[in-house]
Amino acid sequence: VSDHAVWTWEEAADRLVGPTADLEIGALRGGALLVIADAHRLPVGAAATLDELDVVAVGLAPDGDPAPGFDVVTDDEAVVESVARTTGKCPIAAVTCCQVLRRGEGAPTGLGLLLESTAYGSLQAGDEFARWLAGRTPSEQPAWEGSPVVVSSTDSRTELTLNRPAAMNAYSATMRDALVEALRGLASDG
């Protein structure tokens, strides 16, 4: 595997159980990607430490062999190279994604949404997002006729209809504002 270190499972077992593992290993210390060979042999205690580190943990293991604690388990070096490229381009986003998935597993829906929203908001304030955004050309939005939300009422019923069928009613700031305006109008009508 090129351009990144691959630890043996023995080396990982030694380094991960040290009292300062979290101070020596991780994205903020220049190592967002941690690849461990024969990951299925890593002792459970050492593998548990992976959960606490700010890394994308990739385990190299034969297909079908369990390797708990890893974000990615594969025996395909092309997969490792793909993860390495992506992690190299945006290490903080890659690590944040893994941490959200680790912490979100089994969490109640509300907590999961809070976790995801906090991570997303933090990433949007960062350098990686700014670079990505600067490299994009803004997409052209088609001109729309009429309101994005149509309100129709009868004596017993009020219906809100999203009115952007050409865009499959994709949610936008304009759509949001129209929905808020319509709902506020209904709330004030009693």
mmCIF file of C-alpha atoms in Angstrom:
data_model
loop_
_atom_site.group_PDB
_atom_site.id
_atom_site.type_symbol
_atom_site.label_atom_id
_atom_site.label_comp_id
_atom_site.label_asym_id
_atom_site.label_seq_id
_atom_site.Cartn_x
_atom_site.Cartn_y
_atom_site.Cartn_z
ATOM 1 C CA VAL A 1 0.000 0.000 0.000
ATOM 2 C CA SER A 2 1.603 3.262 -1.091
ATOM 3 C CA ASP A 3 1.946 6.684 0.522
ATOM 4 C CA HIS A 4 0.918 5.677 4.030
ATOM 5 C CA ALA A 5 2.239 3.447 6.757
ATOM 6 C CA VAL A 6 0.813 0.022 7.405
ATOM 7 C CA TRP A 7 1.282 -1.247 10.931
ATOM 8 C CA THR A 8 1.572 -4.925 11.703
ATOM 9 C CA TRP A 9 -1.033 -6.165 14.137
ATOM 10 C CA GLU A 10 1.762 -6.710 16.704
ATOM 11 C CA GLU A 11 2.937 -3.095 16.383
ATOM 12 C CA ALA A 12 -0.653 -1.894 16.661
ATOM 13 C CA ALA A 13 -1.243 -4.050 19.744
ATOM 14 C CA ASP A 14 1.752 -2.419 21.449
ATOM 15 C CA ARG A 15 1.057 1.168 20.404
ATOM 16 C CA LEU A 16 -2.703 1.181 20.917
ATOM 17 C CA VAL A 17 -2.611 0.026 24.535
ATOM 18 C CA GLY A 18 -0.089 2.640 25.634
ATOM 19 C CA PRO A 19 -1.341 5.284 28.074
ATOM 20 C CA THR A 20 -0.597 8.063 25.576
ATOM 21 C CA ALA A 21 -1.979 6.458 22.412
ATOM 22 C CA ASP A 22 -4.542 9.235 21.976
ATOM 23 C CA LEU A 23 -1.756 11.839 22.251
ATOM 24 C CA GLU A 24 0.472 10.149 19.676
ATOM 25 C CA ILE A 25 -1.965 8.871 17.050
ATOM 26 C CA GLY A 26 -4.532 10.840 15.080
ATOM 27 C CA ALA A 27 -5.515 13.434 12.529
ATOM 28 C CA LEU A 28 -4.341 16.353 14.635
ATOM 29 C CA ARG A 29 -0.915 14.738 14.808
ATOM 30 C CA GLY A 30 -0.602 14.290 11.048
ATOM 31 C CA GLY A 31 -2.003 10.780 10.783
ATOM 32 C CA ALA A 32 -5.692 10.702 9.845
ATOM 33 C CA LEU A 33 -5.373 7.222 8.336
ATOM 34 C CA LEU A 34 -4.339 4.157 10.309
ATOM 35 C CA VAL A 35 -3.946 0.910 8.347
ATOM 36 C CA ILE A 36 -3.309 -2.320 10.258
ATOM 37 C CA ALA A 37 -2.334 -5.591 8.591
ATOM 38 C CA ASP A 38 -3.846 -8.862 9.816
ATOM 39 C CA ALA A 39 -6.435 -6.797 11.675
ATOM 40 C CA HIS A 40 -8.386 -9.910 12.613
ATOM 41 C CA ARG A 41 -5.487 -10.839 14.947
ATOM 42 C CA LEU A 42 -5.531 -7.559 16.871
ATOM 43 C CA PRO A 43 -6.491 -8.200 20.517
ATOM 44 C CA VAL A 44 -9.907 -6.890 21.523
ATOM 45 C CA GLY A 45 -8.456 -4.443 24.081
ATOM 46 C CA ALA A 46 -6.228 -2.826 21.476
ATOM 47 C CA ALA A 47 -9.025 -2.720 18.913
ATOM 48 C CA ALA A 48 -11.280 -0.981 21.445
ATOM 49 C CA THR A 49 -8.820 1.933 21.551
ATOM 50 C CA LEU A 50 -9.527 2.638 17.864
ATOM 51 C CA ASP A 51 -12.968 3.884 18.877
ATOM 52 C CA GLU A 52 -11.384 6.723 20.868
ATOM 53 C CA LEU A 53 -8.910 7.910 18.234
ATOM 54 C CA ASP A 54 -9.377 10.626 15.630
ATOM 55 C CA VAL A 55 -8.407 8.359 12.735
ATOM 56 C CA VAL A 56 -9.955 6.462 9.877
ATOM 57 C CA ALA A 57 -9.100 2.928 11.004
ATOM 58 C CA VAL A 58 -8.620 0.483 8.133
ATOM 59 C CA GLY A 59 -8.105 -3.181 8.882
ATOM 60 C CA LEU A 60 -6.524 -5.501 6.349
ATOM 61 C CA ALA A 61 -8.043 -8.923 6.944
ATOM 62 C CA PRO A 62 -9.046 -11.927 4.868
ATOM 63 C CA ASP A 63 -12.613 -11.740 3.597
ATOM 64 C CA GLY A 64 -14.979 -13.075 6.222
ATOM 65 C CA ASP A 65 -12.623 -12.739 9.198
ATOM 66 C CA PRO A 66 -14.092 -10.419 11.827
ATOM 67 C CA ALA A 67 -12.050 -7.380 12.808
ATOM 68 C CA PRO A 68 -14.117 -5.360 15.284
ATOM 69 C CA GLY A 69 -13.303 -1.735 15.977
ATOM 70 C CA PHE A 70 -12.308 -0.777 12.431
ATOM 71 C CA ASP A 71 -14.109 1.738 10.250
ATOM 72 C CA VAL A 72 -13.217 -0.221 7.086
ATOM 73 C CA VAL A 73 -12.228 -3.885 6.860
ATOM 74 C CA THR A 74 -11.002 -5.199 3.522
ATOM 75 C CA ASP A 75 -8.564 -7.519 1.842
ATOM 76 C CA ASP A 76 -8.526 -5.359 -1.294
ATOM 77 C CA GLU A 77 -5.631 -2.911 -1.592
ATOM 78 C CA ALA A 78 -7.613 -0.879 -4.151
ATOM 79 C CA VAL A 79 -10.149 -0.146 -1.404
ATOM 80 C CA VAL A 80 -7.357 0.933 0.927
ATOM 81 C CA GLU A 81 -5.927 3.208 -1.785
ATOM 82 C CA SER A 82 -9.352 4.755 -2.362
ATOM 83 C CA VAL A 83 -9.852 5.403 1.363
ATOM 84 C CA ALA A 84 -6.296 6.804 1.561
ATOM 85 C CA ARG A 85 -6.911 9.212 -1.345
ATOM 86 C CA THR A 86 -10.179 10.451 0.114
ATOM 87 C CA THR A 87 -8.751 10.765 3.615
ATOM 88 C CA GLY A 88 -5.698 12.571 2.238
ATOM 89 C CA LYS A 89 -7.852 15.167 0.460
ATOM 90 C CA CYS A 90 -10.082 15.926 3.444
ATOM 91 C CA PRO A 91 -8.674 14.315 6.604
ATOM 92 C CA ILE A 92 -10.833 16.196 9.097
ATOM 93 C CA ALA A 93 -14.040 15.432 7.172
ATOM 94 C CA ALA A 94 -13.081 11.752 6.806
ATOM 95 C CA VAL A 95 -12.302 11.369 10.498
ATOM 96 C CA THR A 96 -15.449 13.284 11.483
ATOM 97 C CA CYS A 97 -17.543 10.967 9.313
ATOM 98 C CA CYS A 98 -16.070 7.915 11.036
ATOM 99 C CA GLN A 99 -16.581 9.411 14.492
ATOM 100 C CA VAL A 100 -20.219 10.267 13.738
ATOM 101 C CA LEU A 101 -20.840 6.737 12.472
ATOM 102 C CA ARG A 102 -19.128 5.210 15.528
ATOM 103 C CA ARG A 103 -20.990 7.332 18.062
ATOM 104 C CA GLY A 104 -24.278 7.313 16.195
ATOM 105 C CA GLU A 105 -24.589 3.548 16.045
ATOM 106 C CA GLY A 106 -27.466 2.537 18.294
ATOM 107 C CA ALA A 107 -28.092 6.119 19.451
ATOM 108 C CA PRO A 108 -31.654 7.401 19.736
ATOM 109 C CA THR A 109 -32.783 9.326 16.650
ATOM 110 C CA GLY A 110 -32.708 12.730 18.351
ATOM 111 C CA LEU A 111 -29.173 12.229 19.614
ATOM 112 C CA GLY A 112 -28.076 10.957 16.219
ATOM 113 C CA LEU A 113 -29.490 14.051 14.514
ATOM 114 C CA LEU A 114 -27.787 16.318 17.040
ATOM 115 C CA LEU A 115 -24.474 14.527 16.513
ATOM 116 C CA GLU A 116 -24.739 14.705 12.712
ATOM 117 C CA SER A 117 -25.863 18.338 12.686
ATOM 118 C CA THR A 118 -23.078 19.422 15.025
ATOM 119 C CA ALA A 119 -20.466 17.633 12.931
ATOM 120 C CA TYR A 120 -21.876 19.032 9.687
ATOM 121 C CA GLY A 121 -21.959 22.582 11.032
ATOM 122 C CA SER A 122 -18.400 22.289 12.316
ATOM 123 C CA LEU A 123 -17.150 21.004 8.974
ATOM 124 C CA GLN A 124 -18.866 23.862 7.126
ATOM 125 C CA ALA A 125 -16.809 26.316 9.188
ATOM 126 C CA GLY A 126 -13.530 24.616 8.283
ATOM 127 C CA ASP A 127 -10.790 25.012 5.698
ATOM 128 C CA GLU A 128 -11.614 21.776 3.869
ATOM 129 C CA PHE A 129 -15.169 22.892 3.133
ATOM 130 C CA ALA A 130 -13.966 26.370 2.113
ATOM 131 C CA ARG A 131 -11.509 24.819 -0.391
ATOM 132 C CA TRP A 132 -14.204 22.527 -1.776
ATOM 133 C CA LEU A 133 -16.687 25.383 -2.083
ATOM 134 C CA ALA A 134 -14.130 27.672 -3.769
ATOM 135 C CA GLY A 135 -13.466 24.983 -6.383
ATOM 136 C CA ARG A 136 -17.115 24.670 -7.397
ATOM 137 C CA THR A 137 -18.977 26.748 -9.883
ATOM 138 C CA PRO A 138 -22.414 27.736 -8.660
ATOM 139 C CA SER A 139 -25.155 25.767 -10.339
ATOM 140 C CA GLU A 140 -27.666 27.752 -12.308
ATOM 141 C CA GLN A 141 -31.140 27.670 -10.886
ATOM 142 C CA PRO A 142 -33.936 27.771 -13.439
ATOM 143 C CA ALA A 143 -36.325 30.675 -13.277
ATOM 144 C CA TRP A 144 -39.598 29.602 -11.701
ATOM 145 C CA GLU A 145 -42.997 31.021 -12.277
ATOM 146 C CA GLY A 146 -45.465 31.143 -9.441
ATOM 147 C CA SER A 147 -45.074 30.341 -5.789
ATOM 148 C CA PRO A 148 -43.022 27.323 -4.741
ATOM 149 C CA VAL A 149 -45.873 26.438 -2.366
ATOM 150 C CA VAL A 150 -49.518 26.609 -3.376
ATOM 151 C CA VAL A 151 -52.090 26.947 -0.593
ATOM 152 C CA SER A 152 -55.665 25.879 -1.250
ATOM 153 C CA SER A 153 -58.472 25.773 1.282
ATOM 154 C CA THR A 154 -61.961 24.490 1.666
ATOM 155 C CA ASP A 155 -64.210 24.839 4.707
ATOM 156 C CA SER A 156 -62.774 21.732 6.365
ATOM 157 C CA ARG A 157 -59.313 21.402 4.899
ATOM 158 C CA THR A 158 -56.189 23.359 3.944
ATOM 159 C CA GLU A 159 -53.738 21.840 1.541
ATOM 160 C CA LEU A 160 -50.131 22.902 0.931
ATOM 161 C CA THR A 161 -48.726 21.692 -2.393
ATOM 162 C CA LEU A 162 -45.066 21.899 -3.296
ATOM 163 C CA ASN A 163 -44.924 23.496 -6.736
ATOM 164 C CA ARG A 164 -41.528 22.760 -8.280
ATOM 165 C CA PRO A 165 -42.223 19.516 -10.192
ATOM 166 C CA ALA A 166 -39.400 20.127 -12.708
ATOM 167 C CA ALA A 167 -36.957 20.018 -9.765
ATOM 168 C CA MET A 168 -38.796 17.090 -8.129
ATOM 169 C CA ASN A 169 -39.790 19.570 -5.418
ATOM 170 C CA ALA A 170 -36.201 19.793 -4.169
ATOM 171 C CA TYR A 171 -36.030 21.660 -0.900
ATOM 172 C CA SER A 172 -34.388 25.072 -1.127
ATOM 173 C CA ALA A 173 -34.227 28.319 0.802
ATOM 174 C CA THR A 174 -37.011 29.672 -1.400
ATOM 175 C CA MET A 175 -39.161 26.602 -0.720
ATOM 176 C CA ARG A 176 -38.441 26.834 3.019
ATOM 177 C CA ASP A 177 -39.362 30.519 3.143
ATOM 178 C CA ALA A 178 -42.618 29.901 1.268
ATOM 179 C CA LEU A 179 -43.536 27.027 3.609
ATOM 180 C CA VAL A 180 -42.799 29.139 6.690
ATOM 181 C CA GLU A 181 -44.898 31.996 5.284
ATOM 182 C CA ALA A 182 -47.809 29.657 4.508
ATOM 183 C CA LEU A 183 -47.661 27.955 7.918
ATOM 184 C CA ARG A 184 -47.437 31.273 9.763
ATOM 185 C CA GLY A 185 -50.478 32.463 7.835
ATOM 186 C CA LEU A 186 -52.393 29.354 8.840
ATOM 187 C CA ALA A 187 -51.312 29.714 12.481
ATOM 188 C CA SER A 188 -52.485 33.321 12.624
ATOM 189 C CA ASP A 189 -55.842 32.363 11.080
ATOM 190 C CA GLY A 190 -56.466 30.134 14.063
#
